[in-house]
Amino acid sequence: MNDAPPNDTSPAPPPGETPRYSPEEIAQLFLDAARDGQADLVAQFLQAGMDPDIRDGRGYPALILAAYNSHLETVSCLLEGGAQVDLRDDKGATALAGVAFKGEVAVARRLVAAGAEIDAPNLVGRTPLMFATMFNRTPMVAYLLECGADPDRRDGEGNSARSIAERQGQAAIVALMPRRRPA
């Protein structure tokens, strides 16, 4: 009896033979493993020669997928496997911007330790500090400021992390920011 779905016309591999996957299917398995935090599987893919900077169909590199989903061990595995820490998605955002938005300080620490650019702007000029401020991620704001993030850097619309915090009434975040530098 054939257990294959009726729409499946591909021949089954002979007994004992490994199924064959297309390069696209292999890449998707790798990206799924990164997004799902399967660090051991990601490590196996990397050891087999997988490009650590491969992107999914929406333009997200494996590192951004792992970081955004708070998978610290997978982030470390990708970085140790050669992933570019500041590789950007199609909107110009880095992994640090994603974790700043989510407030994942532990993952941010790992990215910064690997050399992530603290004030890396996306295509409209928003920095990780701006994202952390917009979403009231106070511990992340404190960490990014400790790392030297500029609260007065402006995006393409003229907003800064400081002006965002002031406009949103985030007194605790404003209090964390050093006084403006004299012009």
mmCIF file with all atom_site columns, C-alpha atoms in Angstrom:
data_model
loop_
_atom_site.group_PDB
_atom_site.id
_atom_site.type_symbol
_atom_site.label_atom_id
_atom_site.label_alt_id
_atom_site.label_comp_id
_atom_site.label_asym_id
_atom_site.label_entity_id
_atom_site.label_seq_id
_atom_site.pdbx_PDB_ins_code
_atom_site.Cartn_x
_atom_site.Cartn_y
_atom_site.Cartn_z
_atom_site.occupancy
_atom_site.B_iso_or_equiv
_atom_site.pdbx_formal_charge
_atom_site.auth_seq_id
_atom_site.auth_comp_id
_atom_site.auth_asym_id
_atom_site.auth_atom_id
_atom_site.pdbx_PDB_model_num
ATOM 1   C CA . MET A 1 1   ? 0.000  0.000  0.000  1.00 0.00 ? 1   MET A CA 1
ATOM 2   C CA . ASN A 1 2   ? 1.315  3.450  -0.942 1.00 0.00 ? 2   ASN A CA 1
ATOM 3   C CA . ASP A 1 3   ? 1.188  5.933  1.979  1.00 0.00 ? 3   ASP A CA 1
ATOM 4   C CA . ALA A 1 4   ? 2.117  8.944  -0.162 1.00 0.00 ? 4   ALA A CA 1
ATOM 5   C CA . PRO A 1 5   ? -0.540 11.632 -0.570 1.00 0.00 ? 5   PRO A CA 1
ATOM 6   C CA . PRO A 1 6   ? -2.442 11.311 -3.873 1.00 0.00 ? 6   PRO A CA 1
ATOM 7   C CA . ASN A 1 7   ? -0.929 14.578 -5.209 1.00 0.00 ? 7   ASN A CA 1
ATOM 8   C CA . ASP A 1 8   ? 2.650  13.433 -4.565 1.00 0.00 ? 8   ASP A CA 1
ATOM 9   C CA . THR A 1 9   ? 4.003  12.140 -7.865 1.00 0.00 ? 9   THR A CA 1
ATOM 10  C CA . SER A 1 10  ? 7.673  12.154 -6.882 1.00 0.00 ? 10  SER A CA 1
ATOM 11  C CA . PRO A 1 11  ? 9.191  8.707  -6.580 1.00 0.00 ? 11  PRO A CA 1
ATOM 12  C CA . ALA A 1 12  ? 10.143 7.632  -3.080 1.00 0.00 ? 12  ALA A CA 1
ATOM 13  C CA . PRO A 1 13  ? 13.867 7.062  -2.563 1.00 0.00 ? 13  PRO A CA 1
ATOM 14  C CA . PRO A 1 14  ? 14.938 3.429  -2.531 1.00 0.00 ? 14  PRO A CA 1
ATOM 15  C CA . PRO A 1 15  ? 15.028 1.841  0.938  1.00 0.00 ? 15  PRO A CA 1
ATOM 16  C CA . GLY A 1 16  ? 18.075 2.994  2.907  1.00 0.00 ? 16  GLY A CA 1
ATOM 17  C CA . GLU A 1 17  ? 18.719 6.014  0.677  1.00 0.00 ? 17  GLU A CA 1
ATOM 18  C CA . THR A 1 18  ? 18.439 9.540  2.044  1.00 0.00 ? 18  THR A CA 1
ATOM 19  C CA . PRO A 1 19  ? 15.754 11.708 0.443  1.00 0.00 ? 19  PRO A CA 1
ATOM 20  C CA . ARG A 1 20  ? 17.120 14.442 -1.812 1.00 0.00 ? 20  ARG A CA 1
ATOM 21  C CA . TYR A 1 21  ? 16.232 18.050 -1.260 1.00 0.00 ? 21  TYR A CA 1
ATOM 22  C CA . SER A 1 22  ? 16.589 21.005 -3.584 1.00 0.00 ? 22  SER A CA 1
ATOM 23  C CA . PRO A 1 23  ? 18.995 23.791 -2.564 1.00 0.00 ? 23  PRO A CA 1
ATOM 24  C CA . GLU A 1 24  ? 15.956 25.976 -1.845 1.00 0.00 ? 24  GLU A CA 1
ATOM 25  C CA . GLU A 1 25  ? 14.449 23.342 0.457  1.00 0.00 ? 25  GLU A CA 1
ATOM 26  C CA . ILE A 1 26  ? 17.757 22.934 2.293  1.00 0.00 ? 26  ILE A CA 1
ATOM 27  C CA . ALA A 1 27  ? 18.038 26.704 2.730  1.00 0.00 ? 27  ALA A CA 1
ATOM 28  C CA . GLN A 1 28  ? 14.494 26.840 4.093  1.00 0.00 ? 28  GLN A CA 1
ATOM 29  C CA . LEU A 1 29  ? 15.237 24.054 6.587  1.00 0.00 ? 29  LEU A CA 1
ATOM 30  C CA . PHE A 1 30  ? 18.269 26.041 7.788  1.00 0.00 ? 30  PHE A CA 1
ATOM 31  C CA . LEU A 1 31  ? 16.281 29.272 8.104  1.00 0.00 ? 31  LEU A CA 1
ATOM 32  C CA . ASP A 1 32  ? 13.479 27.465 9.947  1.00 0.00 ? 32  ASP A CA 1
ATOM 33  C CA . ALA A 1 33  ? 16.038 26.008 12.363 1.00 0.00 ? 33  ALA A CA 1
ATOM 34  C CA . ALA A 1 34  ? 17.483 29.497 12.989 1.00 0.00 ? 34  ALA A CA 1
ATOM 35  C CA . ARG A 1 35  ? 14.040 31.034 13.528 1.00 0.00 ? 35  ARG A CA 1
ATOM 36  C CA . ASP A 1 36  ? 12.990 28.172 15.827 1.00 0.00 ? 36  ASP A CA 1
ATOM 37  C CA . GLY A 1 37  ? 16.172 28.240 17.918 1.00 0.00 ? 37  GLY A CA 1
ATOM 38  C CA . GLN A 1 38  ? 17.490 24.820 16.956 1.00 0.00 ? 38  GLN A CA 1
ATOM 39  C CA . ALA A 1 39  ? 21.134 25.679 17.598 1.00 0.00 ? 39  ALA A CA 1
ATOM 40  C CA . ASP A 1 40  ? 22.398 22.101 17.198 1.00 0.00 ? 40  ASP A CA 1
ATOM 41  C CA . LEU A 1 41  ? 20.774 21.792 13.774 1.00 0.00 ? 41  LEU A CA 1
ATOM 42  C CA . VAL A 1 42  ? 22.033 25.243 12.743 1.00 0.00 ? 42  VAL A CA 1
ATOM 43  C CA . ALA A 1 43  ? 25.550 24.157 13.756 1.00 0.00 ? 43  ALA A CA 1
ATOM 44  C CA . GLN A 1 44  ? 25.249 21.027 11.604 1.00 0.00 ? 44  GLN A CA 1
ATOM 45  C CA . PHE A 1 45  ? 24.157 23.080 8.600  1.00 0.00 ? 45  PHE A CA 1
ATOM 46  C CA . LEU A 1 46  ? 27.072 25.474 9.115  1.00 0.00 ? 46  LEU A CA 1
ATOM 47  C CA . GLN A 1 47  ? 29.558 22.606 9.455  1.00 0.00 ? 47  GLN A CA 1
ATOM 48  C CA . ALA A 1 48  ? 28.208 21.227 6.171  1.00 0.00 ? 48  ALA A CA 1
ATOM 49  C CA . GLY A 1 49  ? 28.986 24.541 4.448  1.00 0.00 ? 49  GLY A CA 1
ATOM 50  C CA . MET A 1 50  ? 25.714 26.478 4.641  1.00 0.00 ? 50  MET A CA 1
ATOM 51  C CA . ASP A 1 51  ? 26.109 30.211 4.072  1.00 0.00 ? 51  ASP A CA 1
ATOM 52  C CA . PRO A 1 52  ? 25.336 31.774 7.490  1.00 0.00 ? 52  PRO A CA 1
ATOM 53  C CA . ASP A 1 53  ? 24.047 34.939 5.799  1.00 0.00 ? 53  ASP A CA 1
ATOM 54  C CA . ILE A 1 54  ? 21.419 33.303 3.607  1.00 0.00 ? 54  ILE A CA 1
ATOM 55  C CA . ARG A 1 55  ? 18.061 35.130 3.560  1.00 0.00 ? 55  ARG A CA 1
ATOM 56  C CA . ASP A 1 56  ? 14.475 33.973 3.558  1.00 0.00 ? 56  ASP A CA 1
ATOM 57  C CA . GLY A 1 57  ? 11.935 35.008 0.917  1.00 0.00 ? 57  GLY A CA 1
ATOM 58  C CA . ARG A 1 58  ? 11.140 38.183 2.852  1.00 0.00 ? 58  ARG A CA 1
ATOM 59  C CA . GLY A 1 59  ? 14.783 39.294 3.002  1.00 0.00 ? 59  GLY A CA 1
ATOM 60  C CA . TYR A 1 60  ? 15.539 38.313 6.604  1.00 0.00 ? 60  TYR A CA 1
ATOM 61  C CA . PRO A 1 61  ? 18.975 36.770 7.222  1.00 0.00 ? 61  PRO A CA 1
ATOM 62  C CA . ALA A 1 62  ? 19.230 33.802 9.585  1.00 0.00 ? 62  ALA A CA 1
ATOM 63  C CA . LEU A 1 63  ? 20.817 35.966 12.308 1.00 0.00 ? 63  LEU A CA 1
ATOM 64  C CA . ILE A 1 64  ? 17.892 38.383 12.352 1.00 0.00 ? 64  ILE A CA 1
ATOM 65  C CA . LEU A 1 65  ? 15.428 35.468 12.514 1.00 0.00 ? 65  LEU A CA 1
ATOM 66  C CA . ALA A 1 66  ? 17.240 33.913 15.479 1.00 0.00 ? 66  ALA A CA 1
ATOM 67  C CA . ALA A 1 67  ? 17.801 37.218 17.292 1.00 0.00 ? 67  ALA A CA 1
ATOM 68  C CA . TYR A 1 68  ? 14.258 38.514 16.826 1.00 0.00 ? 68  TYR A CA 1
ATOM 69  C CA . ASN A 1 69  ? 12.916 35.262 18.263 1.00 0.00 ? 69  ASN A CA 1
ATOM 70  C CA . SER A 1 70  ? 15.206 35.539 21.322 1.00 0.00 ? 70  SER A CA 1
ATOM 71  C CA . HIS A 1 71  ? 17.338 32.469 20.600 1.00 0.00 ? 71  HIS A CA 1
ATOM 72  C CA . LEU A 1 72  ? 20.623 33.431 22.262 1.00 0.00 ? 72  LEU A CA 1
ATOM 73  C CA . GLU A 1 73  ? 22.346 30.077 21.711 1.00 0.00 ? 73  GLU A CA 1
ATOM 74  C CA . THR A 1 74  ? 21.415 30.084 18.020 1.00 0.00 ? 74  THR A CA 1
ATOM 75  C CA . VAL A 1 75  ? 22.598 33.693 17.664 1.00 0.00 ? 75  VAL A CA 1
ATOM 76  C CA . SER A 1 76  ? 25.950 32.677 19.165 1.00 0.00 ? 76  SER A CA 1
ATOM 77  C CA . CYS A 1 77  ? 26.169 29.671 16.864 1.00 0.00 ? 77  CYS A CA 1
ATOM 78  C CA . LEU A 1 78  ? 25.506 31.814 13.780 1.00 0.00 ? 78  LEU A CA 1
ATOM 79  C CA . LEU A 1 79  ? 28.035 34.455 14.828 1.00 0.00 ? 79  LEU A CA 1
ATOM 80  C CA . GLU A 1 80  ? 30.665 31.798 15.525 1.00 0.00 ? 80  GLU A CA 1
ATOM 81  C CA . GLY A 1 81  ? 29.807 30.299 12.132 1.00 0.00 ? 81  GLY A CA 1
ATOM 82  C CA . GLY A 1 82  ? 30.625 33.553 10.347 1.00 0.00 ? 82  GLY A CA 1
ATOM 83  C CA . ALA A 1 83  ? 27.306 35.429 10.181 1.00 0.00 ? 83  ALA A CA 1
ATOM 84  C CA . GLN A 1 84  ? 27.762 39.170 9.619  1.00 0.00 ? 84  GLN A CA 1
ATOM 85  C CA . VAL A 1 85  ? 26.572 40.885 12.791 1.00 0.00 ? 85  VAL A CA 1
ATOM 86  C CA . ASP A 1 86  ? 25.343 44.016 10.974 1.00 0.00 ? 86  ASP A CA 1
ATOM 87  C CA . LEU A 1 87  ? 23.816 42.359 7.909  1.00 0.00 ? 87  LEU A CA 1
ATOM 88  C CA . ARG A 1 88  ? 20.618 44.248 7.146  1.00 0.00 ? 88  ARG A CA 1
ATOM 89  C CA . ASP A 1 89  ? 17.185 43.103 6.062  1.00 0.00 ? 89  ASP A CA 1
ATOM 90  C CA . ASP A 1 90  ? 15.369 44.625 3.081  1.00 0.00 ? 90  ASP A CA 1
ATOM 91  C CA . LYS A 1 91  ? 14.308 47.612 5.234  1.00 0.00 ? 91  LYS A CA 1
ATOM 92  C CA . GLY A 1 92  ? 17.864 48.271 6.383  1.00 0.00 ? 92  GLY A CA 1
ATOM 93  C CA . ALA A 1 93  ? 17.376 46.948 9.923  1.00 0.00 ? 93  ALA A CA 1
ATOM 94  C CA . THR A 1 94  ? 20.031 44.919 11.732 1.00 0.00 ? 94  THR A CA 1
ATOM 95  C CA . ALA A 1 95  ? 19.589 42.133 14.271 1.00 0.00 ? 95  ALA A CA 1
ATOM 96  C CA . LEU A 1 96  ? 20.304 44.672 17.034 1.00 0.00 ? 96  LEU A CA 1
ATOM 97  C CA . ALA A 1 97  ? 17.339 46.776 15.903 1.00 0.00 ? 97  ALA A CA 1
ATOM 98  C CA . GLY A 1 98  ? 15.099 43.710 16.124 1.00 0.00 ? 98  GLY A CA 1
ATOM 99  C CA . VAL A 1 99  ? 16.176 42.811 19.637 1.00 0.00 ? 99  VAL A CA 1
ATOM 100 C CA . ALA A 1 100 ? 15.945 46.463 20.707 1.00 0.00 ? 100 ALA A CA 1
ATOM 101 C CA . PHE A 1 101 ? 12.321 46.482 19.564 1.00 0.00 ? 101 PHE A CA 1
ATOM 102 C CA . LYS A 1 102 ? 11.665 43.271 21.511 1.00 0.00 ? 102 LYS A CA 1
ATOM 103 C CA . GLY A 1 103 ? 13.699 44.341 24.560 1.00 0.00 ? 103 GLY A CA 1
ATOM 104 C CA . GLU A 1 104 ? 15.964 41.265 24.578 1.00 0.00 ? 104 GLU A CA 1
ATOM 105 C CA . VAL A 1 105 ? 18.988 42.623 26.455 1.00 0.00 ? 105 VAL A CA 1
ATOM 106 C CA . ALA A 1 106 ? 20.834 39.274 26.681 1.00 0.00 ? 106 ALA A CA 1
ATOM 107 C CA . VAL A 1 107 ? 20.735 38.855 22.902 1.00 0.00 ? 107 VAL A CA 1
ATOM 108 C CA . ALA A 1 108 ? 21.729 42.509 22.448 1.00 0.00 ? 108 ALA A CA 1
ATOM 109 C CA . ARG A 1 109 ? 24.765 41.933 24.680 1.00 0.00 ? 109 ARG A CA 1
ATOM 110 C CA . ARG A 1 110 ? 25.861 39.031 22.475 1.00 0.00 ? 110 ARG A CA 1
ATOM 111 C CA . LEU A 1 111 ? 25.442 41.082 19.298 1.00 0.00 ? 111 LEU A CA 1
ATOM 112 C CA . VAL A 1 112 ? 27.362 44.035 20.765 1.00 0.00 ? 112 VAL A CA 1
ATOM 113 C CA . ALA A 1 113 ? 30.129 41.687 21.939 1.00 0.00 ? 113 ALA A CA 1
ATOM 114 C CA . ALA A 1 114 ? 30.390 40.535 18.316 1.00 0.00 ? 114 ALA A CA 1
ATOM 115 C CA . GLY A 1 115 ? 30.817 44.132 17.140 1.00 0.00 ? 115 GLY A CA 1
ATOM 116 C CA . ALA A 1 116 ? 27.274 45.247 16.285 1.00 0.00 ? 116 ALA A CA 1
ATOM 117 C CA . GLU A 1 117 ? 27.048 48.924 15.362 1.00 0.00 ? 117 GLU A CA 1
ATOM 118 C CA . ILE A 1 118 ? 25.143 50.584 18.226 1.00 0.00 ? 118 ILE A CA 1
ATOM 119 C CA . ASP A 1 119 ? 23.579 53.376 16.150 1.00 0.00 ? 119 ASP A CA 1
ATOM 120 C CA . ALA A 1 120 ? 23.045 51.436 12.890 1.00 0.00 ? 120 ALA A CA 1
ATOM 121 C CA . PRO A 1 121 ? 20.173 53.234 11.133 1.00 0.00 ? 121 PRO A CA 1
ATOM 122 C CA . ASN A 1 122 ? 17.577 51.512 8.978  1.00 0.00 ? 122 ASN A CA 1
ATOM 123 C CA . LEU A 1 123 ? 16.537 52.932 5.601  1.00 0.00 ? 123 LEU A CA 1
ATOM 124 C CA . VAL A 1 124 ? 14.540 55.749 7.239  1.00 0.00 ? 124 VAL A CA 1
ATOM 125 C CA . GLY A 1 125 ? 17.266 56.517 9.761  1.00 0.00 ? 125 GLY A CA 1
ATOM 126 C CA . ARG A 1 126 ? 15.805 54.813 12.846 1.00 0.00 ? 126 ARG A CA 1
ATOM 127 C CA . THR A 1 127 ? 18.364 53.353 15.240 1.00 0.00 ? 127 THR A CA 1
ATOM 128 C CA . PRO A 1 128 ? 18.086 50.508 17.757 1.00 0.00 ? 128 PRO A CA 1
ATOM 129 C CA . LEU A 1 129 ? 17.787 53.113 20.538 1.00 0.00 ? 129 LEU A CA 1
ATOM 130 C CA . MET A 1 130 ? 14.823 54.698 18.770 1.00 0.00 ? 130 MET A CA 1
ATOM 131 C CA . PHE A 1 131 ? 13.061 51.319 18.530 1.00 0.00 ? 131 PHE A CA 1
ATOM 132 C CA . ALA A 1 132 ? 13.717 50.547 22.193 1.00 0.00 ? 132 ALA A CA 1
ATOM 133 C CA . THR A 1 133 ? 12.388 53.983 23.129 1.00 0.00 ? 133 THR A CA 1
ATOM 134 C CA . MET A 1 134 ? 9.276  53.751 20.922 1.00 0.00 ? 134 MET A CA 1
ATOM 135 C CA . PHE A 1 135 ? 8.279  50.496 22.593 1.00 0.00 ? 135 PHE A CA 1
ATOM 136 C CA . ASN A 1 136 ? 9.209  51.597 26.138 1.00 0.00 ? 136 ASN A CA 1
ATOM 137 C CA . ARG A 1 137 ? 11.935 48.970 26.611 1.00 0.00 ? 137 ARG A CA 1
ATOM 138 C CA . THR A 1 138 ? 13.611 50.743 29.541 1.00 0.00 ? 138 THR A CA 1
ATOM 139 C CA . PRO A 1 139 ? 16.281 48.093 30.319 1.00 0.00 ? 139 PRO A CA 1
ATOM 140 C CA . MET A 1 140 ? 17.232 48.003 26.621 1.00 0.00 ? 140 MET A CA 1
ATOM 141 C CA . VAL A 1 141 ? 17.410 51.800 26.459 1.00 0.00 ? 141 VAL A CA 1
ATOM 142 C CA . ALA A 1 142 ? 19.693 51.788 29.510 1.00 0.00 ? 142 ALA A CA 1
ATOM 143 C CA . TYR A 1 143 ? 21.932 49.135 27.961 1.00 0.00 ? 143 TYR A CA 1
ATOM 144 C CA . LEU A 1 144 ? 22.202 50.882 24.583 1.00 0.00 ? 144 LEU A CA 1
ATOM 145 C CA . LEU A 1 145 ? 22.999 54.200 26.265 1.00 0.00 ? 145 LEU A CA 1
ATOM 146 C CA . GLU A 1 146 ? 25.662 52.440 28.346 1.00 0.00 ? 146 GLU A CA 1
ATOM 147 C CA . CYS A 1 147 ? 27.143 51.223 25.049 1.00 0.00 ? 147 CYS A CA 1
ATOM 148 C CA . GLY A 1 148 ? 27.286 54.766 23.690 1.00 0.00 ? 148 GLY A CA 1
ATOM 149 C CA . ALA A 1 149 ? 24.062 55.063 21.675 1.00 0.00 ? 149 ALA A CA 1
ATOM 150 C CA . ASP A 1 150 ? 23.298 58.661 20.728 1.00 0.00 ? 150 ASP A CA 1
ATOM 151 C CA . PRO A 1 151 ? 19.898 59.794 22.081 1.00 0.00 ? 151 PRO A CA 1
ATOM 152 C CA . ASP A 1 152 ? 19.988 62.909 19.891 1.00 0.00 ? 152 ASP A CA 1
ATOM 153 C CA . ARG A 1 153 ? 20.681 61.274 16.526 1.00 0.00 ? 153 ARG A CA 1
ATOM 154 C CA . ARG A 1 154 ? 17.853 62.125 14.123 1.00 0.00 ? 154 ARG A CA 1
ATOM 155 C CA . ASP A 1 155 ? 15.988 59.875 11.713 1.00 0.00 ? 155 ASP A CA 1
ATOM 156 C CA . GLY A 1 156 ? 14.732 60.958 8.278  1.00 0.00 ? 156 GLY A CA 1
ATOM 157 C CA . GLU A 1 157 ? 11.680 62.596 9.850  1.00 0.00 ? 157 GLU A CA 1
ATOM 158 C CA . GLY A 1 158 ? 13.719 64.601 12.357 1.00 0.00 ? 158 GLY A CA 1
ATOM 159 C CA . ASN A 1 159 ? 12.904 62.393 15.359 1.00 0.00 ? 159 ASN A CA 1
ATOM 160 C CA . SER A 1 160 ? 15.474 61.367 17.949 1.00 0.00 ? 160 SER A CA 1
ATOM 161 C CA . ALA A 1 161 ? 15.176 58.814 20.741 1.00 0.00 ? 161 ALA A CA 1
ATOM 162 C CA . ARG A 1 162 ? 15.031 61.737 23.167 1.00 0.00 ? 162 ARG A CA 1
ATOM 163 C CA . SER A 1 163 ? 12.225 63.510 21.276 1.00 0.00 ? 163 SER A CA 1
ATOM 164 C CA . ILE A 1 164 ? 10.281 60.244 21.001 1.00 0.00 ? 164 ILE A CA 1
ATOM 165 C CA . ALA A 1 165 ? 10.577 59.627 24.754 1.00 0.00 ? 165 ALA A CA 1
ATOM 166 C CA . GLU A 1 166 ? 9.561  63.207 25.550 1.00 0.00 ? 166 GLU A CA 1
ATOM 167 C CA . ARG A 1 167 ? 6.584  63.091 23.161 1.00 0.00 ? 167 ARG A CA 1
ATOM 168 C CA . GLN A 1 168 ? 5.415  59.760 24.616 1.00 0.00 ? 168 GLN A CA 1
ATOM 169 C CA . GLY A 1 169 ? 5.773  60.996 28.204 1.00 0.00 ? 169 GLY A CA 1
ATOM 170 C CA . GLN A 1 170 ? 8.398  58.391 29.098 1.00 0.00 ? 170 GLN A CA 1
ATOM 171 C CA . ALA A 1 171 ? 9.986  60.288 31.990 1.00 0.00 ? 171 ALA A CA 1
ATOM 172 C CA . ALA A 1 172 ? 11.984 57.263 33.193 1.00 0.00 ? 172 ALA A CA 1
ATOM 173 C CA . ILE A 1 173 ? 13.589 56.864 29.775 1.00 0.00 ? 173 ILE A CA 1
ATOM 174 C CA . VAL A 1 174 ? 14.273 60.596 29.401 1.00 0.00 ? 174 VAL A CA 1
ATOM 175 C CA . ALA A 1 175 ? 15.972 60.522 32.816 1.00 0.00 ? 175 ALA A CA 1
ATOM 176 C CA . LEU A 1 176 ? 18.363 57.818 31.574 1.00 0.00 ? 176 LEU A CA 1
ATOM 177 C CA . MET A 1 177 ? 19.560 59.968 28.690 1.00 0.00 ? 177 MET A CA 1
ATOM 178 C CA . PRO A 1 178 ? 22.609 62.157 29.222 1.00 0.00 ? 178 PRO A CA 1
ATOM 179 C CA . ARG A 1 179 ? 22.061 65.872 28.888 1.00 0.00 ? 179 ARG A CA 1
ATOM 180 C CA . ARG A 1 180 ? 22.286 67.265 25.386 1.00 0.00 ? 180 ARG A CA 1
ATOM 181 C CA . ARG A 1 181 ? 25.750 68.175 24.283 1.00 0.00 ? 181 ARG A CA 1
ATOM 182 C CA . PRO A 1 182 ? 26.244 71.908 23.715 1.00 0.00 ? 182 PRO A CA 1
ATOM 183 C CA . ALA A 1 183 ? 26.152 72.827 20.042 1.00 0.00 ? 183 ALA A CA 1
#
